[in-house]
Amino acid sequence: MSRYAVVTLGFTRPVYAHELRPGDVFVFPDAPSTALIVADIEESVLSPELALLTLTLHGRTEPMHLPANTPIRPLRMVRTVSMTCLLCHKDQEAELDLPRDGEPLSLVCADHVPEADEDANPGPGEEIE
Ligand SMILES: [Zn+2]
C-alpha cells in the first residue's frame, strides 16, 4: 500500500440514512446505544421529495423502512476517496473511516512523505498540523 498523508476535518456535518452503505455501522440519535450494522440498502424514489430506503440489518430478520432523509449518527463509515495530491496533483485514493478519521480535506501523496520507521508512520486520517 502506498503511503500518503491526509489532512482531515472533524466529521461533524449531519448525516442522513441515504448515505449508508453495506458494512456501515450507525445509531439513531434517539437510540444511541443500539448500534446497527447495514447488510444491504435499497433506495426507492417515490417522488422528487420522497425517497424511501429499505435497510437490511445484520442480526435482524425484518428489513427496516425509513425515509432517505432520516438523520443518523454514523459510527463506522469506511469510504475510499479519490483525491489529488496538494503538491504534485497526482491522483491518490485514500481509505478513511469518516467518523473516526474525519472528512478528507487535502492530501499529499507518498512521494512527499519521508520514509520513517513503521511505528512512526502516520496512518491515513491522522491530523497533521
Ligand atoms: Zn504528490
PDB file of C-alpha atoms and ligand atoms in Angstrom:
ATOM      1  CA  MET A   1       0.000   0.000   0.000  1.00  0.00           C
ATOM      2  CA  SER A   2       1.399   3.382  -0.877  1.00  0.00           C
ATOM      3  CA  ARG A   3       1.832   5.820   1.918  1.00  0.00           C
ATOM      4  CA  TYR A   4       0.289   9.202   1.950  1.00  0.00           C
ATOM      5  CA  ALA A   5      -0.815  11.793   4.439  1.00  0.00           C
ATOM      6  CA  VAL A   6      -4.330  13.150   4.633  1.00  0.00           C
ATOM      7  CA  VAL A   7      -5.424  16.283   6.400  1.00  0.00           C
ATOM      8  CA  THR A   8      -8.940  15.878   7.704  1.00  0.00           C
ATOM      9  CA  LEU A   9     -11.681  17.941   9.256  1.00  0.00           C
ATOM     10  CA  GLY A  10     -13.831  16.700  12.092  1.00  0.00           C
ATOM     11  CA  PHE A  11     -16.778  14.753  10.743  1.00  0.00           C
ATOM     12  CA  THR A  12     -19.451  16.880  12.312  1.00  0.00           C
ATOM     13  CA  ARG A  13     -21.870  17.531   9.484  1.00  0.00           C
ATOM     14  CA  PRO A  14     -25.322  15.953   9.611  1.00  0.00           C
ATOM     15  CA  VAL A  15     -25.505  12.527   8.022  1.00  0.00           C
ATOM     16  CA  TYR A  16     -28.652  11.068   6.537  1.00  0.00           C
ATOM     17  CA  ALA A  17     -29.681   7.482   6.071  1.00  0.00           C
ATOM     18  CA  HIS A  18     -29.300   7.523   2.290  1.00  0.00           C
ATOM     19  CA  GLU A  19     -25.523   7.893   2.706  1.00  0.00           C
ATOM     20  CA  LEU A  20     -25.243   4.485   4.326  1.00  0.00           C
ATOM     21  CA  ARG A  21     -23.567   1.625   2.524  1.00  0.00           C
ATOM     22  CA  PRO A  22     -23.292  -2.079   3.359  1.00  0.00           C
ATOM     23  CA  GLY A  23     -20.812  -2.540   6.177  1.00  0.00           C
ATOM     24  CA  ASP A  24     -21.552   0.796   7.806  1.00  0.00           C
ATOM     25  CA  VAL A  25     -22.386   0.946  11.495  1.00  0.00           C
ATOM     26  CA  PHE A  26     -24.729   3.619  12.789  1.00  0.00           C
ATOM     27  CA  VAL A  27     -27.168   4.565  15.531  1.00  0.00           C
ATOM     28  CA  PHE A  28     -30.294   6.638  15.534  1.00  0.00           C
ATOM     29  CA  PRO A  29     -29.816   9.801  17.596  1.00  0.00           C
ATOM     30  CA  ASP A  30     -32.726   8.817  19.843  1.00  0.00           C
ATOM     31  CA  ALA A  31     -31.321   5.324  20.438  1.00  0.00           C
ATOM     32  CA  PRO A  32     -27.575   5.934  20.675  1.00  0.00           C
ATOM     33  CA  SER A  33     -26.810   2.682  22.465  1.00  0.00           C
ATOM     34  CA  THR A  34     -28.204   0.420  19.746  1.00  0.00           C
ATOM     35  CA  ALA A  35     -25.554   0.027  17.063  1.00  0.00           C
ATOM     36  CA  LEU A  36     -26.947  -1.179  13.758  1.00  0.00           C
ATOM     37  CA  ILE A  37     -24.878  -2.783  11.023  1.00  0.00           C
ATOM     38  CA  VAL A  38     -26.010  -2.312   7.442  1.00  0.00           C
ATOM     39  CA  ALA A  39     -26.100  -5.509   5.402  1.00  0.00           C
ATOM     40  CA  ASP A  40     -27.849  -4.058   2.391  1.00  0.00           C
ATOM     41  CA  ILE A  41     -29.584  -0.866   1.376  1.00  0.00           C
ATOM     42  CA  GLU A  42     -32.025  -0.137  -1.398  1.00  0.00           C
ATOM     43  CA  GLU A  43     -33.480   3.215  -2.290  1.00  0.00           C
ATOM     44  CA  SER A  44     -36.879   3.661  -3.911  1.00  0.00           C
ATOM     45  CA  VAL A  45     -37.586   7.132  -5.200  1.00  0.00           C
ATOM     46  CA  LEU A  46     -41.297   7.792  -4.884  1.00  0.00           C
ATOM     47  CA  SER A  47     -41.261  11.448  -5.874  1.00  0.00           C
ATOM     48  CA  PRO A  48     -38.671  14.215  -6.112  1.00  0.00           C
ATOM     49  CA  GLU A  49     -39.327  14.959  -2.440  1.00  0.00           C
ATOM     50  CA  LEU A  50     -39.630  11.463  -1.097  1.00  0.00           C
ATOM     51  CA  ALA A  51     -37.276   8.530  -1.291  1.00  0.00           C
ATOM     52  CA  LEU A  52     -37.665   5.504   0.893  1.00  0.00           C
ATOM     53  CA  LEU A  53     -34.902   3.193   1.997  1.00  0.00           C
ATOM     54  CA  THR A  54     -35.125  -0.476   2.667  1.00  0.00           C
ATOM     55  CA  LEU A  55     -32.339  -1.277   5.079  1.00  0.00           C
ATOM     56  CA  THR A  56     -31.360  -4.843   5.771  1.00  0.00           C
ATOM     57  CA  LEU A  57     -29.526  -5.036   9.073  1.00  0.00           C
ATOM     58  CA  HIS A  58     -27.232  -7.723  10.389  1.00  0.00           C
ATOM     59  CA  GLY A  59     -28.931  -9.701  13.114  1.00  0.00           C
ATOM     60  CA  ARG A  60     -32.438  -8.580  12.172  1.00  0.00           C
ATOM     61  CA  THR A  61     -34.804 -10.614  10.067  1.00  0.00           C
ATOM     62  CA  GLU A  62     -37.173  -7.774   9.225  1.00  0.00           C
ATOM     63  CA  PRO A  63     -35.880  -5.058   6.930  1.00  0.00           C
ATOM     64  CA  MET A  64     -36.272  -1.504   8.167  1.00  0.00           C
ATOM     65  CA  HIS A  65     -38.069   1.084   6.059  1.00  0.00           C
ATOM     66  CA  LEU A  66     -37.323   4.725   6.545  1.00  0.00           C
ATOM     67  CA  PRO A  67     -37.211   7.990   4.631  1.00  0.00           C
ATOM     68  CA  ALA A  68     -33.885   8.658   2.928  1.00  0.00           C
ATOM     69  CA  ASN A  69     -33.501  11.953   4.794  1.00  0.00           C
ATOM     70  CA  THR A  70     -33.676  10.380   8.258  1.00  0.00           C
ATOM     71  CA  PRO A  71     -30.780  11.756  10.324  1.00  0.00           C
ATOM     72  CA  ILE A  72     -28.442   9.092  11.602  1.00  0.00           C
ATOM     73  CA  ARG A  73     -25.229   9.107  13.580  1.00  0.00           C
ATOM     74  CA  PRO A  74     -22.530   7.047  11.889  1.00  0.00           C
ATOM     75  CA  LEU A  75     -20.103   5.023  13.976  1.00  0.00           C
ATOM     76  CA  ARG A  76     -18.242   3.461  11.103  1.00  0.00           C
ATOM     77  CA  MET A  77     -18.344   4.616   7.500  1.00  0.00           C
ATOM     78  CA  VAL A  78     -15.315   3.484   5.558  1.00  0.00           C
ATOM     79  CA  ARG A  79     -15.032   5.255   2.244  1.00  0.00           C
ATOM     80  CA  THR A  80     -12.420   5.253  -0.450  1.00  0.00           C
ATOM     81  CA  VAL A  81     -11.977   8.784  -1.637  1.00  0.00           C
ATOM     82  CA  SER A  82     -10.080   9.877  -4.674  1.00  0.00           C
ATOM     83  CA  MET A  83      -8.022  12.976  -4.048  1.00  0.00           C
ATOM     84  CA  THR A  84      -5.431  14.986  -5.871  1.00  0.00           C
ATOM     85  CA  CYS A  85      -2.059  15.487  -4.261  1.00  0.00           C
ATOM     86  CA  LEU A  86      -1.674  19.018  -2.997  1.00  0.00           C
ATOM     87  CA  LEU A  87       1.914  19.225  -4.220  1.00  0.00           C
ATOM     88  CA  CYS A  88       2.149  17.284  -7.476  1.00  0.00           C
ATOM     89  CA  HIS A  89      -1.532  16.914  -8.412  1.00  0.00           C
ATOM     90  CA  LYS A  90      -1.239  13.177  -8.798  1.00  0.00           C
ATOM     91  CA  ASP A  91      -4.435  11.247  -8.121  1.00  0.00           C
ATOM     92  CA  GLN A  92      -4.375   9.176  -4.990  1.00  0.00           C
ATOM     93  CA  GLU A  93      -7.027   7.028  -3.380  1.00  0.00           C
ATOM     94  CA  ALA A  94      -7.335   7.167   0.371  1.00  0.00           C
ATOM     95  CA  GLU A  95      -9.419   4.950   2.605  1.00  0.00           C
ATOM     96  CA  LEU A  96     -10.972   6.719   5.555  1.00  0.00           C
ATOM     97  CA  ASP A  97     -13.365   5.757   8.300  1.00  0.00           C
ATOM     98  CA  LEU A  98     -15.176   9.082   8.292  1.00  0.00           C
ATOM     99  CA  PRO A  99     -16.491   9.190  11.893  1.00  0.00           C
ATOM    100  CA  ARG A 100     -13.073   8.203  13.250  1.00  0.00           C
ATOM    101  CA  ASP A 101     -10.700   9.798  10.754  1.00  0.00           C
ATOM    102  CA  GLY A 102     -12.740  12.810   9.753  1.00  0.00           C
ATOM    103  CA  GLU A 103     -13.687  14.258   6.421  1.00  0.00           C
ATOM    104  CA  PRO A 104     -10.779  14.459   3.970  1.00  0.00           C
ATOM    105  CA  LEU A 105      -9.608  17.974   3.265  1.00  0.00           C
ATOM    106  CA  SER A 106      -6.322  17.623   1.440  1.00  0.00           C
ATOM    107  CA  LEU A 107      -3.736  15.016   0.739  1.00  0.00           C
ATOM    108  CA  VAL A 108      -0.054  14.719  -0.035  1.00  0.00           C
ATOM    109  CA  CYS A 109       0.952  11.553  -1.812  1.00  0.00           C
ATOM    110  CA  ALA A 110       3.677   9.128  -0.832  1.00  0.00           C
ATOM    111  CA  ASP A 111       6.268  10.975  -2.923  1.00  0.00           C
ATOM    112  CA  HIS A 112       6.464  13.714  -0.313  1.00  0.00           C
ATOM    113  CA  VAL A 113       6.057  11.608   2.810  1.00  0.00           C
ATOM    114  CA  PRO A 114       9.536  10.842   4.080  1.00  0.00           C
ATOM    115  CA  GLU A 115      10.436   7.261   4.817  1.00  0.00           C
ATOM    116  CA  ALA A 116      10.127   6.641   8.520  1.00  0.00           C
ATOM    117  CA  ASP A 117      10.026   3.806  10.995  1.00  0.00           C
ATOM    118  CA  GLU A 118       6.910   1.691  10.737  1.00  0.00           C
ATOM    119  CA  ASP A 119       5.915   2.851  14.214  1.00  0.00           C
ATOM    120  CA  ALA A 120       6.156   6.480  13.250  1.00  0.00           C
ATOM    121  CA  ASN A 121       4.074   6.002  10.153  1.00  0.00           C
ATOM    122  CA  PRO A 122       1.080   8.291  10.416  1.00  0.00           C
ATOM    123  CA  GLY A 123      -1.874   6.376   9.097  1.00  0.00           C
ATOM    124  CA  PRO A 124      -4.406   7.938   6.815  1.00  0.00           C
ATOM    125  CA  GLY A 125      -6.665  10.327   8.580  1.00  0.00           C
ATOM    126  CA  GLU A 126      -4.377  11.369  11.347  1.00  0.00           C
ATOM    127  CA  GLU A 127      -4.373  15.063  11.712  1.00  0.00           C
ATOM    128  CA  ILE A 128      -1.321  16.928  10.647  1.00  0.00           C
ATOM    129  CA  GLU A 129      -0.795  20.371  11.986  1.00  0.00           C
TER     130      GLU A 129
HETATM  131 ZN    ZN B   1       2.413  14.233  -4.693  1.00  0.00          ZN
END
